[in-house]
mmCIF file of C-alpha atoms in Angstrom:
data_model
loop_
_atom_site.group_PDB
_atom_site.id
_atom_site.type_symbol
_atom_site.label_atom_id
_atom_site.label_comp_id
_atom_site.label_asym_id
_atom_site.label_seq_id
_atom_site.Cartn_x
_atom_site.Cartn_y
_atom_site.Cartn_z
ATOM 1 C CA UNK A 24 1.960 -13.633 21.083
ATOM 2 C CA UNK A 25 0.233 -12.581 17.847
ATOM 3 C CA UNK A 26 -0.176 -9.269 16.066
ATOM 4 C CA UNK A 27 -3.269 -8.223 14.128
ATOM 5 C CA UNK A 28 -2.772 -5.311 11.684
ATOM 6 C CA UNK A 29 -5.947 -3.712 10.360
ATOM 7 C CA UNK A 30 -6.672 -1.205 7.623
ATOM 8 C CA UNK A 31 -10.254 -0.030 7.619
ATOM 9 C CA UNK A 32 -10.059 -0.077 3.813
ATOM 10 C CA UNK A 33 -7.436 -2.427 2.278
ATOM 11 C CA UNK A 34 -5.630 -0.081 -0.153
ATOM 12 C CA UNK A 35 -4.963 -2.364 -3.133
ATOM 13 C CA UNK A 36 -7.654 -5.011 -2.722
ATOM 14 C CA UNK A 37 -10.307 -2.390 -2.021
ATOM 15 C CA UNK A 38 -9.501 -0.314 -5.110
ATOM 16 C CA UNK A 39 -9.506 -3.446 -7.304
ATOM 17 C CA UNK A 40 -13.007 -4.353 -6.105
ATOM 18 C CA UNK A 41 -14.571 -0.907 -6.435
ATOM 19 C CA UNK A 42 -12.873 -0.200 -9.766
ATOM 20 C CA UNK A 43 -13.948 -3.568 -11.208
ATOM 21 C CA UNK A 44 -17.575 -2.935 -10.306
ATOM 22 C CA UNK A 45 -17.587 0.499 -11.938
ATOM 23 C CA UNK A 46 -15.561 -0.311 -15.075
ATOM 24 C CA UNK A 47 -18.321 -2.748 -16.059
ATOM 25 C CA UNK A 48 -20.693 0.213 -16.334
ATOM 26 C CA UNK A 49 -18.598 2.267 -18.785
ATOM 27 C CA UNK A 50 -19.509 0.477 -22.024
ATOM 28 C CA UNK A 51 -15.913 -0.546 -22.741
ATOM 29 C CA UNK A 52 -16.885 -4.185 -23.134
ATOM 30 C CA UNK A 53 -19.435 -3.277 -25.784
ATOM 31 C CA UNK A 54 -16.518 -1.759 -27.709
ATOM 32 C CA UNK A 55 -14.630 -5.036 -27.459
ATOM 33 C CA UNK A 56 -12.371 -3.843 -24.628
ATOM 34 C CA UNK A 57 -12.737 -6.234 -21.669
ATOM 35 C CA UNK A 58 -10.575 -3.986 -19.453
ATOM 36 C CA UNK A 59 -10.110 -6.516 -16.673
ATOM 37 C CA UNK A 60 -8.893 -5.033 -13.389
ATOM 38 C CA UNK A 61 -5.975 -6.936 -11.820
ATOM 39 C CA UNK A 62 -3.563 -6.696 -8.893
ATOM 40 C CA UNK A 63 -0.152 -5.248 -9.755
ATOM 41 C CA UNK A 64 1.346 -3.291 -12.642
ATOM 42 C CA UNK A 65 0.366 -4.838 -16.016
ATOM 43 C CA UNK A 66 3.885 -4.747 -17.485
ATOM 44 C CA UNK A 67 5.226 -6.790 -14.572
ATOM 45 C CA UNK A 68 2.244 -9.103 -14.176
ATOM 46 C CA UNK A 69 2.332 -10.097 -17.866
ATOM 47 C CA UNK A 70 5.841 -11.467 -17.400
ATOM 48 C CA UNK A 71 4.403 -14.131 -15.079
ATOM 49 C CA UNK A 72 1.242 -14.708 -17.100
ATOM 50 C CA UNK A 73 0.785 -17.391 -19.744
ATOM 51 C CA UNK A 74 -1.759 -15.413 -21.763
ATOM 52 C CA UNK A 75 -0.782 -14.094 -25.179
ATOM 53 C CA UNK A 76 -0.478 -10.285 -25.413
ATOM 54 C CA UNK A 77 -3.702 -9.968 -27.412
ATOM 55 C CA UNK A 78 -5.556 -11.941 -24.761
ATOM 56 C CA UNK A 79 -3.963 -10.131 -21.801
ATOM 57 C CA UNK A 80 -4.320 -6.534 -23.043
ATOM 58 C CA UNK A 81 -6.047 -4.105 -22.650
ATOM 59 C CA UNK A 82 -5.928 -4.337 -18.885
ATOM 60 C CA UNK A 83 -6.080 -2.080 -15.829
ATOM 61 C CA UNK A 84 -3.652 -2.805 -12.983
ATOM 62 C CA UNK A 85 -3.811 -1.569 -9.394
ATOM 63 C CA UNK A 86 -0.536 -1.341 -7.469
ATOM 64 C CA UNK A 87 -0.075 -0.210 -3.861
ATOM 65 C CA UNK A 88 3.281 1.577 -3.933
ATOM 66 C CA UNK A 89 3.808 3.545 -0.689
ATOM 67 C CA UNK A 90 2.448 3.751 2.838
ATOM 68 C CA UNK A 91 3.479 6.640 5.093
ATOM 69 C CA UNK A 92 2.564 7.273 8.718
ATOM 70 C CA UNK A 93 1.166 10.778 9.100
ATOM 71 C CA UNK A 94 0.193 11.123 12.763
ATOM 72 C CA UNK A 95 -0.735 9.229 15.890
ATOM 73 C CA UNK A 96 -4.348 9.326 17.027
ATOM 74 C CA UNK A 97 -5.104 10.222 20.635
ATOM 75 C CA UNK A 98 -2.532 8.702 22.922
ATOM 76 C CA UNK A 99 -1.785 6.102 20.207
ATOM 77 C CA UNK A 100 -2.043 3.314 22.794
ATOM 78 C CA UNK A 101 -4.617 1.705 25.023
ATOM 79 C CA UNK A 102 -4.845 -1.541 26.945
ATOM 80 C CA UNK A 103 -8.031 -3.376 27.864
ATOM 81 C CA UNK A 104 -9.373 -6.637 29.211
ATOM 82 C CA UNK A 105 -10.467 -9.034 26.484
ATOM 83 C CA UNK A 106 -14.262 -9.151 26.291
ATOM 84 C CA UNK A 107 -17.163 -10.573 24.292
ATOM 85 C CA UNK A 108 -17.455 -7.499 22.045
ATOM 86 C CA UNK A 109 -13.830 -7.763 20.982
ATOM 87 C CA UNK A 110 -14.142 -11.519 20.425
ATOM 88 C CA UNK A 111 -17.184 -10.940 18.194
ATOM 89 C CA UNK A 112 -15.194 -8.322 16.271
ATOM 90 C CA UNK A 113 -12.365 -10.823 15.784
ATOM 91 C CA UNK A 114 -14.760 -13.499 14.559
ATOM 92 C CA UNK A 115 -16.304 -11.102 12.029
ATOM 93 C CA UNK A 116 -12.832 -10.214 10.807
ATOM 94 C CA UNK A 117 -11.962 -13.902 10.562
ATOM 95 C CA UNK A 118 -14.976 -14.393 8.282
ATOM 96 C CA UNK A 119 -13.544 -11.993 5.681
ATOM 97 C CA UNK A 120 -11.741 -13.652 2.738
ATOM 98 C CA UNK A 121 -8.154 -14.551 3.627
ATOM 99 C CA UNK A 122 -6.990 -12.720 0.478
ATOM 100 C CA UNK A 123 -8.254 -9.463 2.013
ATOM 101 C CA UNK A 124 -6.240 -9.691 5.240
ATOM 102 C CA UNK A 125 -2.666 -10.225 6.360
ATOM 103 C CA UNK A 126 -3.419 -12.171 9.519
ATOM 104 C CA UNK A 127 -3.978 -15.920 9.489
ATOM 105 C CA UNK A 128 -6.834 -17.686 11.257
ATOM 106 C CA UNK A 129 -4.348 -18.949 13.844
ATOM 107 C CA UNK A 130 -3.278 -15.394 14.722
ATOM 108 C CA UNK A 131 -6.890 -14.296 15.148
ATOM 109 C CA UNK A 132 -7.674 -17.333 17.325
ATOM 110 C CA UNK A 133 -4.633 -16.581 19.469
ATOM 111 C CA UNK A 134 -5.901 -13.052 20.185
ATOM 112 C CA UNK A 135 -9.350 -14.421 20.988
ATOM 113 C CA UNK A 136 -7.828 -16.420 23.854
ATOM 114 C CA UNK A 137 -5.649 -13.603 25.224
ATOM 115 C CA UNK A 138 -6.523 -12.099 28.617
ATOM 116 C CA UNK A 139 -5.454 -8.510 27.957
ATOM 117 C CA UNK A 140 -5.186 -6.702 24.628
ATOM 118 C CA UNK A 141 -2.965 -3.789 23.606
ATOM 119 C CA UNK A 142 -4.004 -1.472 20.780
ATOM 120 C CA UNK A 143 -1.877 0.988 18.775
ATOM 121 C CA UNK A 144 -3.414 3.384 16.250
ATOM 122 C CA UNK A 145 -2.120 5.970 13.776
ATOM 123 C CA UNK A 146 -3.094 7.516 10.449
ATOM 124 C CA UNK A 147 -1.497 6.328 7.222
ATOM 125 C CA UNK A 148 -1.354 7.902 3.774
ATOM 126 C CA UNK A 149 -1.188 5.247 1.062
ATOM 127 C CA UNK A 150 -0.445 5.825 -2.613
ATOM 128 C CA UNK A 151 -2.093 3.467 -5.085
ATOM 129 C CA UNK A 152 -1.318 3.575 -8.809
ATOM 130 C CA UNK A 153 -3.986 2.720 -11.384
ATOM 131 C CA UNK A 154 -2.233 1.741 -14.620
ATOM 132 C CA UNK A 155 -4.101 1.080 -17.867
ATOM 133 C CA UNK A 156 -2.153 -0.527 -20.735
ATOM 134 C CA UNK A 157 -2.982 -1.576 -24.297
ATOM 135 C CA UNK A 158 -1.147 -3.075 -27.275
ATOM 136 C CA UNK A 159 -1.671 -3.891 -30.937
ATOM 137 C CA UNK A 160 -2.459 -1.864 -34.027
ATOM 138 C CA UNK A 161 -5.288 0.002 -32.318
ATOM 139 C CA UNK A 162 -3.393 0.359 -29.064
ATOM 140 C CA UNK A 163 -3.290 4.138 -28.967
ATOM 141 C CA UNK A 164 -6.990 4.512 -29.784
ATOM 142 C CA UNK A 165 -7.869 1.841 -27.236
ATOM 143 C CA UNK A 166 -5.745 3.642 -24.661
ATOM 144 C CA UNK A 167 -7.732 6.857 -25.153
ATOM 145 C CA UNK A 168 -11.031 5.071 -24.553
ATOM 146 C CA UNK A 169 -9.582 3.209 -21.598
ATOM 147 C CA UNK A 170 -8.238 6.388 -20.013
ATOM 148 C CA UNK A 171 -11.463 8.363 -20.526
ATOM 149 C CA UNK A 172 -13.514 5.585 -18.957
ATOM 150 C CA UNK A 173 -11.258 4.902 -15.968
ATOM 151 C CA UNK A 174 -10.442 8.518 -15.140
ATOM 152 C CA UNK A 175 -14.083 9.480 -15.587
ATOM 153 C CA UNK A 176 -15.352 7.029 -12.972
ATOM 154 C CA UNK A 177 -12.764 7.839 -10.302
ATOM 155 C CA UNK A 178 -14.881 10.560 -8.670
ATOM 156 C CA UNK A 179 -17.685 8.045 -8.236
ATOM 157 C CA UNK A 180 -15.295 5.360 -7.012
ATOM 158 C CA UNK A 181 -13.760 7.683 -4.396
ATOM 159 C CA UNK A 182 -17.215 8.839 -3.293
ATOM 160 C CA UNK A 183 -18.508 5.275 -2.894
ATOM 161 C CA UNK A 184 -15.484 4.230 -0.832
ATOM 162 C CA UNK A 185 -15.786 7.191 1.539
ATOM 163 C CA UNK A 186 -19.543 6.616 1.971
ATOM 164 C CA UNK A 187 -18.976 2.916 2.680
ATOM 165 C CA UNK A 188 -15.942 3.268 4.964
ATOM 166 C CA UNK A 189 -16.441 6.085 7.466
ATOM 167 C CA UNK A 190 -13.195 7.843 8.369
ATOM 168 C CA UNK A 191 -11.447 6.917 5.104
ATOM 169 C CA UNK A 192 -10.488 9.682 2.661
ATOM 170 C CA UNK A 193 -9.707 8.883 -0.994
ATOM 171 C CA UNK A 194 -8.721 11.400 -3.655
ATOM 172 C CA UNK A 195 -7.012 11.575 -7.037
ATOM 173 C CA UNK A 196 -3.443 12.653 -6.374
ATOM 174 C CA UNK A 197 -3.193 14.796 -9.509
ATOM 175 C CA UNK A 198 -0.122 12.959 -10.767
ATOM 176 C CA UNK A 199 -1.447 11.629 -14.106
ATOM 177 C CA UNK A 200 0.840 10.335 -16.849
ATOM 178 C CA UNK A 201 -0.561 9.831 -20.344
ATOM 179 C CA UNK A 202 0.698 8.276 -23.592
ATOM 180 C CA UNK A 203 3.473 6.250 -21.965
ATOM 181 C CA UNK A 204 5.176 4.002 -24.521
ATOM 182 C CA UNK A 205 7.137 0.859 -23.740
ATOM 183 C CA UNK A 206 8.746 -2.057 -25.559
ATOM 184 C CA UNK A 207 9.774 -3.700 -22.302
ATOM 185 C CA UNK A 208 7.851 -6.869 -23.170
ATOM 186 C CA UNK A 209 9.334 -7.148 -26.652
ATOM 187 C CA UNK A 210 6.395 -5.498 -28.393
ATOM 188 C CA UNK A 211 4.820 -2.035 -28.433
ATOM 189 C CA UNK A 212 2.532 -1.103 -25.547
ATOM 190 C CA UNK A 213 0.872 2.163 -24.534
ATOM 191 C CA UNK A 214 -0.271 3.166 -21.089
ATOM 192 C CA UNK A 215 -1.458 5.748 -18.601
ATOM 193 C CA UNK A 216 -1.021 5.933 -14.828
ATOM 194 C CA UNK A 217 -3.204 7.709 -12.267
ATOM 195 C CA UNK A 218 -2.254 8.064 -8.599
ATOM 196 C CA UNK A 219 -4.764 7.824 -5.746
ATOM 197 C CA UNK A 220 -4.153 8.928 -2.161
ATOM 198 C CA UNK A 221 -5.883 7.043 0.654
ATOM 199 C CA UNK A 222 -5.815 8.464 4.189
ATOM 200 C CA UNK A 223 -7.157 6.306 7.005
ATOM 201 C CA UNK A 224 -6.498 4.915 10.488
ATOM 202 C CA UNK A 225 -4.405 1.783 10.850
ATOM 203 C CA UNK A 226 -4.783 -0.309 13.988
ATOM 204 C CA UNK A 227 -2.494 -2.932 15.475
ATOM 205 C CA UNK A 228 -3.667 -5.313 18.186
ATOM 206 C CA UNK A 229 -1.582 -7.741 20.190
ATOM 207 C CA UNK A 230 -1.840 -9.816 23.347
ATOM 208 C CA UNK A 231 -0.164 -8.044 26.247
ATOM 209 C CA UNK A 232 3.381 -9.420 26.479
ATOM 210 C CA UNK A 233 4.996 -10.605 29.685
ATOM 211 C CA UNK A 234 7.650 -8.037 30.483
ATOM 212 C CA UNK A 235 10.835 -9.367 32.137
ATOM 213 C CA UNK A 236 11.768 -8.079 35.558
ATOM 214 C CA UNK A 237 14.925 -6.057 36.030
ATOM 215 C CA UNK A 238 17.986 -8.248 36.118
ATOM 216 C CA UNK A 239 19.451 -6.171 38.996
ATOM 217 C CA UNK A 240 17.193 -5.679 41.969
ATOM 218 C CA UNK A 241 19.731 -3.772 44.068
ATOM 219 C CA UNK A 242 23.381 -3.561 45.048
ATOM 220 C CA UNK A 243 25.618 -2.703 47.981
ATOM 221 C CA UNK A 244 28.400 -0.118 47.984
ATOM 222 C CA UNK A 245 31.586 -0.754 49.960
ATOM 223 C CA UNK A 246 34.465 1.710 50.198
ATOM 224 C CA UNK A 247 37.636 0.465 51.842
ATOM 225 C CA UNK A 248 38.853 2.520 54.825
ATOM 226 C CA UNK A 249 35.956 5.003 54.481
ATOM 227 C CA UNK A 250 33.705 6.332 57.234
ATOM 228 C CA UNK A 251 30.997 7.499 54.795
ATOM 229 C CA UNK A 252 27.528 6.028 55.430
ATOM 230 C CA UNK A 253 25.305 5.337 52.384
ATOM 231 C CA UNK A 254 21.503 5.288 52.591
ATOM 232 C CA UNK A 255 18.676 4.670 50.074
ATOM 233 C CA UNK A 256 15.972 7.283 49.438
ATOM 234 C CA UNK A 257 13.299 7.873 46.810
ATOM 235 C CA UNK A 258 14.181 10.831 44.666
ATOM 236 C CA UNK A 259 12.452 12.692 41.849
ATOM 237 C CA UNK A 260 9.986 10.566 39.763
ATOM 238 C CA UNK A 261 10.309 7.728 42.289
ATOM 239 C CA UNK A 262 13.817 6.659 41.295
ATOM 240 C CA UNK A 263 16.120 5.461 44.067
ATOM 241 C CA UNK A 264 19.029 7.649 45.030
ATOM 242 C CA UNK A 265 22.138 6.852 47.018
ATOM 243 C CA UNK A 266 22.988 9.503 49.573
ATOM 244 C CA UNK A 267 26.174 9.572 51.591
ATOM 245 C CA UNK A 268 27.285 11.394 54.710
ATOM 246 C CA UNK A 269 30.629 11.411 56.440
ATOM 247 C CA UNK A 270 30.966 10.149 59.992
ATOM 248 C CA UNK A 271 34.314 11.856 60.505
#
């Protein structure tokens, strides 16, 4: 049995893509600020990167930090017979880059062959942090330009995502931190952090499992030296009841 977990808009990967496309249009590169957009927080990513600080910074990192369920949608559950439409949907999902999805090709193929499918759906509220960091003698000035450019394009980024992915809501969370200083890497760095909130449905599909039968199908009651007679009957909600009457 395989599970398939789907976000309509992948929180971290999606923000990286849309932000990268829009940062190119800000003119930062003409100022000598490449402002590459990467996965993860820059201060942590640099620790695993072989680039020198001057080559790595300035950089904008995108980190998915929390994911909270907010509510179930409808009855939250439905079951249906596998069909051609669902198989086509699975094949289209399989064609997306593997870096954009959790499920492997083998999991998707397993669902394609299943007879009956179960679906669960609920809303999630994800928090994604956009962190811009600079270093060097012009680090603070570079940080100002980086912040103005990134924060300035966020309205357009959020708008584009919501127009592209119906049912997805993206907004700036209002929790903005500026002029953060750190020597965590052994040299001076400056940064800012902006929080985005993404609200969207999350779906989980799985092949219908085979449920085990009850281990106890029934039992007999014997009372020594008793004249009470026990009989089965269907009680409230269809559960079996044992009723007794005395023969004395």
